[in-house]
Tab-separated table of C-alpha atoms in Angstrom:
chain	number	residue	atom	x	y	z
A	1	ALA	CA	0.000	0.000	0.000
A	2	GLY	CA	2.805	2.411	0.974
A	3	MET	CA	2.032	6.075	0.542
A	4	ALA	CA	-0.807	5.322	-1.854
A	5	GLY	CA	-2.929	4.299	1.120
A	6	ALA	CA	-2.119	7.359	3.246
A	7	ARG	CA	-5.371	9.222	2.691
A	8	THR	CA	-4.820	11.776	5.476
A	9	VAL	CA	-1.455	13.455	6.103
A	10	LEU	CA	-0.295	16.359	8.269
A	11	VAL	CA	3.098	18.040	7.730
A	12	THR	CA	4.414	20.638	10.190
A	13	GLY	CA	6.908	23.403	9.440
A	14	CYS	CA	5.757	24.097	5.882
A	15	ASP	CA	6.716	27.772	5.589
A	16	GLY	CA	9.614	26.819	3.315
A	17	GLY	CA	12.506	24.455	2.790
A	18	LEU	CA	11.941	20.788	3.496
A	19	GLY	CA	8.396	21.131	4.815
A	20	LEU	CA	7.234	22.962	1.707
A	21	GLY	CA	9.157	20.512	-0.480
A	22	LEU	CA	7.422	17.543	1.133
A	23	VAL	CA	3.991	19.073	0.621
A	24	LYS	CA	4.726	19.684	-3.059
A	25	ALA	CA	6.076	16.144	-3.494
A	26	LEU	CA	3.019	14.637	-1.802
A	27	LEU	CA	0.702	16.588	-4.092
A	28	GLU	CA	2.636	15.345	-7.130
A	29	LEU	CA	2.155	11.667	-6.256
A	30	PRO	CA	0.042	9.656	-8.746
A	31	SER	CA	-2.420	9.157	-5.889
A	32	PRO	CA	-1.964	12.141	-3.557
A	33	PRO	CA	-3.488	12.130	-0.069
A	34	GLN	CA	-7.192	12.777	0.047
A	35	HIS	CA	-6.601	15.262	2.865
A	36	LEU	CA	-3.238	17.004	3.209
A	37	PHE	CA	-2.773	19.488	6.044
A	38	ALA	CA	0.185	21.888	5.943
A	39	ALA	CA	0.946	23.657	9.221
A	40	CYS	CA	2.747	27.005	8.906
A	41	LEU	CA	3.546	30.052	10.996
A	42	ASN	CA	3.211	32.613	8.211
A	43	PRO	CA	-0.170	33.332	6.574
A	44	ASP	CA	1.730	34.402	3.445
A	45	SER	CA	3.656	31.139	3.263
A	46	LYS	CA	4.363	29.811	-0.228
A	47	VAL	CA	2.704	26.504	0.622
A	48	GLY	CA	-0.734	28.101	0.337
A	49	ARG	CA	-0.174	28.576	-3.399
A	50	HIS	CA	0.308	24.863	-3.941
A	51	LEU	CA	-2.549	23.392	-1.921
A	52	ARG	CA	-5.829	22.585	-3.567
A	53	PRO	CA	-9.083	21.314	-2.033
A	54	PRO	CA	-9.563	19.258	0.012
A	55	SER	CA	-6.033	20.014	1.236
A	56	GLN	CA	-5.885	22.612	3.988
A	57	PHE	CA	-3.451	25.384	4.903
A	58	LEU	CA	-3.138	25.669	8.699
A	59	TRP	CA	-1.315	28.972	9.115
A	60	GLY	CA	-0.311	30.469	12.447
A	61	ARG	CA	0.350	26.984	13.854
A	62	ASP	CA	3.353	26.903	16.158
A	63	ILE	CA	4.265	23.430	17.434
A	64	THR	CA	5.922	25.006	20.474
A	65	ASP	CA	2.617	26.635	21.496
A	66	PRO	CA	0.038	24.288	23.127
A	67	ALA	CA	-2.905	26.567	22.269
A	68	SER	CA	-1.856	26.651	18.622
A	69	ILE	CA	-1.496	22.858	18.526
A	70	LYS	CA	-4.922	22.411	20.092
A	71	GLU	CA	-6.508	24.718	17.509
A	72	ALA	CA	-4.802	22.863	14.665
A	73	ALA	CA	-5.926	19.487	16.022
A	74	ALA	CA	-9.501	20.739	16.276
A	75	ALA	CA	-9.411	22.039	12.694
A	76	VAL	CA	-8.036	18.739	11.380
A	77	SER	CA	-10.519	16.689	13.387
A	78	GLU	CA	-13.430	18.749	12.098
A	79	ARG	CA	-12.332	18.258	8.504
A	80	LEU	CA	-11.693	14.511	8.846
A	81	ARG	CA	-14.995	13.756	10.598
A	82	GLY	CA	-13.830	10.556	12.257
A	83	ALA	CA	-11.641	9.316	9.422
A	84	GLY	CA	-8.452	9.487	11.498
A	85	LEU	CA	-4.966	10.699	10.600
A	86	ASN	CA	-2.729	8.250	8.726
A	87	LEU	CA	0.570	10.122	8.806
A	88	LEU	CA	2.014	12.869	10.988
A	89	LEU	CA	5.287	14.268	9.613
A	90	THR	CA	6.854	16.523	12.194
A	91	GLY	CA	10.154	18.246	12.729
A	92	ALA	CA	10.624	20.232	9.500
A	93	GLY	CA	11.380	23.378	11.459
A	94	PRO	CA	13.578	26.458	11.590
A	95	ALA	CA	17.181	26.481	10.460
A	96	ARG	CA	19.579	25.319	13.096
A	97	ARG	CA	21.324	27.814	15.296
A	98	ARG	CA	25.101	27.550	15.334
A	99	GLY	CA	26.768	27.129	18.694
A	100	THR	CA	30.077	25.816	19.976
A	101	LEU	CA	30.879	24.599	23.463
A	102	ALA	CA	32.328	28.053	24.070
A	103	SER	CA	29.443	30.095	22.624
A	104	GLU	CA	26.287	28.057	23.326
A	105	THR	CA	23.849	29.775	25.671
A	106	ALA	CA	20.898	28.613	27.734
A	107	GLU	CA	18.602	30.694	25.515
A	108	THR	CA	19.700	29.204	22.180
A	109	MET	CA	19.849	25.711	23.678
A	110	LEU	CA	16.262	25.980	24.909
A	111	LEU	CA	15.069	27.410	21.596
A	112	SER	CA	16.539	24.368	19.826
A	113	TYR	CA	14.842	21.983	22.253
A	114	ALA	CA	11.534	23.840	22.004
A	115	ALA	CA	11.459	23.518	18.202
A	116	ASN	CA	13.120	20.131	17.718
A	117	THR	CA	12.093	18.073	20.758
A	118	VAL	CA	9.324	19.582	22.885
A	119	GLY	CA	7.191	20.615	19.901
A	120	PRO	CA	7.139	17.118	18.354
A	121	LEU	CA	6.333	15.688	21.793
A	122	GLN	CA	3.360	17.984	22.227
A	123	VAL	CA	1.725	17.171	18.909
A	124	CYS	CA	1.843	13.465	19.846
A	125	GLN	CA	0.354	13.776	23.340
A	126	VAL	CA	-3.166	13.255	24.543
A	127	SER	CA	-3.259	13.596	28.334
A	128	PRO	CA	-2.848	16.988	29.963
A	129	GLY	CA	-0.062	17.411	32.477
A	130	PRO	CA	1.341	20.098	34.745
A	131	ALA	CA	2.142	23.400	33.087
A	132	ALA	CA	5.728	23.936	34.136
A	133	PRO	CA	8.321	26.262	32.581
A	134	LEU	CA	11.423	24.854	30.957
A	135	GLY	CA	14.158	25.003	33.589
A	136	LEU	CA	16.486	27.856	32.643
A	137	SER	CA	14.120	29.565	30.219
A	138	PRO	CA	14.772	33.292	29.810
A	139	ARG	CA	11.867	35.510	30.811
A	140	HIS	CA	10.747	36.160	27.225
A	141	LEU	CA	10.473	32.438	26.459
A	142	ARG	CA	6.956	31.135	27.026
A	143	PRO	CA	6.492	28.118	29.343
A	144	LEU	CA	5.642	24.981	27.381
A	145	PRO	CA	2.936	22.997	29.172
A	146	VAL	CA	1.779	19.631	27.906
A	147	CYS	CA	-0.778	20.048	25.144
A	148	PRO	CA	-4.089	18.275	25.803
A	149	GLN	CA	-5.997	16.523	23.054
A	150	ALA	CA	-3.531	16.929	20.209
A	151	PHE	CA	-3.174	14.537	17.262
A	152	LEU	CA	-2.821	11.206	19.045
A	153	PRO	CA	-6.595	10.533	19.096
A	154	LEU	CA	-6.692	11.005	15.319
A	155	LEU	CA	-3.770	8.608	14.837
A	156	LEU	CA	-5.408	6.038	17.121
A	157	GLU	CA	-8.629	6.373	15.142
A	158	ALA	CA	-6.733	5.588	11.939
A	159	ALA	CA	-4.886	2.688	13.590
A	160	ARG	CA	-8.169	1.100	14.657
A	161	ALA	CA	-8.985	0.493	10.994
A	162	GLY	CA	-6.530	-2.392	11.220
A	163	GLY	CA	-3.988	-3.797	8.809
A	164	ALA	CA	-0.217	-4.038	8.893
A	165	MET	CA	1.817	-1.230	10.443
A	166	SER	CA	2.642	1.309	7.751
A	167	CYS	CA	2.324	4.964	6.789
A	168	SER	CA	-0.962	4.101	5.118
A	169	ARG	CA	-2.394	2.954	8.461
A	170	ALA	CA	-1.046	5.230	11.219
A	171	ALA	CA	2.464	6.657	11.601
A	172	ILE	CA	4.474	9.368	13.313
A	173	VAL	CA	7.623	10.262	11.383
A	174	ASN	CA	9.910	12.725	13.135
A	175	LEU	CA	12.379	14.449	10.824
A	176	SER	CA	15.698	14.183	12.634
A	177	SER	CA	19.315	14.625	11.517
A	178	ARG	CA	22.539	12.672	11.217
A	179	LEU	CA	23.955	15.305	13.551
A	180	GLY	CA	21.802	13.762	16.273
A	181	SER	CA	23.789	10.529	16.117
A	182	ILE	CA	25.831	10.119	19.311
A	183	ALA	CA	27.772	7.169	17.900
A	184	ALA	CA	28.729	8.861	14.626
A	185	THR	CA	28.978	12.572	15.576
A	186	PRO	CA	29.549	13.453	11.889
A	187	ALA	CA	31.426	16.544	10.731
A	188	TRP	CA	32.405	17.664	14.231
A	189	GLU	CA	35.431	19.578	12.965
A	190	ARG	CA	33.292	21.642	10.574
A	191	GLY	CA	30.571	22.651	13.004
A	192	GLN	CA	29.916	21.760	16.603
A	193	ASP	CA	26.232	22.828	16.527
A	194	ILE	CA	25.825	21.883	20.188
A	195	GLY	CA	22.183	22.809	20.760
A	196	TYR	CA	21.055	21.375	17.427
A	197	ARG	CA	22.909	18.073	17.905
A	198	CYS	CA	21.593	17.654	21.439
A	199	SER	CA	17.998	18.494	20.504
A	200	LYS	CA	18.018	16.036	17.590
A	201	ALA	CA	19.563	13.309	19.762
A	202	ALA	CA	16.727	13.964	22.219
A	203	LEU	CA	14.222	13.769	19.352
A	204	ASN	CA	15.626	10.354	18.467
A	205	MET	CA	15.054	9.151	22.039
A	206	LEU	CA	11.566	10.633	21.983
A	207	THR	CA	10.834	8.709	18.784
A	208	LYS	CA	12.018	5.479	20.399
A	209	CYS	CA	9.775	6.167	23.405
A	210	LEU	CA	6.805	6.847	21.121
A	211	ALA	CA	7.470	3.552	19.336
A	212	LEU	CA	7.521	1.648	22.633
A	213	GLU	CA	4.350	3.314	23.899
A	214	TYR	CA	2.200	3.445	20.761
A	215	GLY	CA	3.502	0.534	18.697
A	216	GLY	CA	1.132	-1.844	20.453
A	217	SER	CA	-1.770	0.308	19.282
A	218	GLY	CA	-0.669	0.015	15.661
A	219	ILE	CA	1.046	3.397	15.320
A	220	LEU	CA	4.411	3.201	13.548
A	221	CYS	CA	7.037	5.649	14.886
A	222	VAL	CA	10.278	6.408	13.032
A	223	ALA	CA	13.063	9.025	13.112
A	224	LEU	CA	14.115	10.003	9.592
A	225	ALA	CA	17.130	12.121	8.591
A	226	PRO	CA	16.497	14.085	5.359
A	227	GLY	CA	20.164	14.724	4.612
A	228	CYS	CA	21.917	18.067	4.294
A	229	VAL	CA	19.469	19.719	1.923
A	230	MET	CA	20.930	22.106	-0.670
A	231	PRO	CA	22.034	24.826	-0.688
A	232	PRO	CA	24.510	22.998	1.511
A	233	VAL	CA	25.474	24.085	4.971
A	234	ASP	CA	29.031	23.157	5.684
A	235	SER	CA	28.723	20.766	8.596
A	236	GLU	CA	27.276	17.606	7.073
A	237	THR	CA	29.207	15.441	4.701
A	238	GLU	CA	26.801	14.652	1.867
A	239	PRO	CA	24.750	17.574	0.530
A	240	VAL	CA	21.570	16.538	-1.253
A	241	SER	CA	19.142	18.561	-3.349
A	242	LEU	CA	15.681	19.257	-1.971
A	243	GLU	CA	14.156	17.212	-4.797
A	244	GLU	CA	16.417	14.219	-4.091
A	245	SER	CA	15.656	14.397	-0.391
A	246	THR	CA	11.873	14.647	-0.739
A	247	ARG	CA	11.730	11.900	-3.368
A	248	GLY	CA	13.880	9.704	-1.141
A	249	ILE	CA	11.782	10.417	1.930
A	250	LEU	CA	8.542	9.505	0.152
A	251	HIS	CA	10.130	6.286	-1.117
A	252	VAL	CA	11.241	5.396	2.408
A	253	LEU	CA	7.807	6.202	3.824
A	254	ALA	CA	6.270	3.803	1.315
A	255	THR	CA	8.520	0.971	2.513
A	256	LEU	CA	8.155	1.345	6.294
A	257	SER	CA	6.633	-1.578	8.188
A	258	ALA	CA	6.458	-3.073	11.675
A	259	THR	CA	10.162	-3.920	11.503
A	260	SER	CA	10.884	-0.186	11.129
A	261	ASN	CA	9.121	0.794	14.352
A	262	GLY	CA	11.529	2.782	16.515
A	263	ALA	CA	14.203	2.937	13.800
A	264	PHE	CA	16.550	5.800	12.899
A	265	LEU	CA	16.874	5.956	9.107
A	266	ASP	CA	18.163	8.351	6.477
A	267	TRP	CA	16.409	9.572	3.323
A	268	ARG	CA	17.761	6.558	1.415
A	269	GLY	CA	16.326	4.095	3.912
A	270	GLN	CA	19.686	3.193	5.460
A	271	SER	CA	19.895	2.625	9.216
A	272	LEU	CA	21.839	5.263	11.110
A	273	PRO	CA	23.762	4.643	14.342
A	274	TRP	CA	22.208	6.046	17.478
């Protein structure tokens, strides 16, 4: 079935770059999703020009803001009317902030975690929890409480339809990075990227936890590295064009199965070291 069976798809971070590229690639499939939701911060985002009914442009949706996530989940649920969400693609976010061991600050570290780790956690949660600020958060950074009633109920609804684990049934795919690999630590000499590396390593652990918790309910959870998308930044070893990356990602999504649950893969489908 692969991607052909993924009738309902949500992609976050679609203001540009990889998120926008994935939306365009999904729409160009021979059998595109019946419902494609593109979550963006900017109402003037380019993605709105590409969507066509019944796809939906969810602008002003910030995955670090629980109220914004709740509004997006309500909008998606209303449109789907009980159909469930087959695929949640999360993590296509802002460009990484550079930081060395000497220059990294609490502020930039927390911003990286908010975008790359806490945000993806919140869109996958269902039960409300205590609203506590993030440890060393500067005063202008908003506390990030747990988001109640986000997209998990929609994924569970899709999973209840049954069938083998796949992106056409129910899946959470978190877009990670090779820089989050603790074992490999690629391109260290060309860019330490402390906050980014740490936040993506944490995202990988989060993905593994999601796989352990939700796999029994039929939801497939995978961390997927899209490669160093062109124009290349100088701290990953193998630059790849946006078109190559998005085509590769869609091919990998079509091949995921129960054996992939909790895996860390790249855009070519190769396993990456944790």
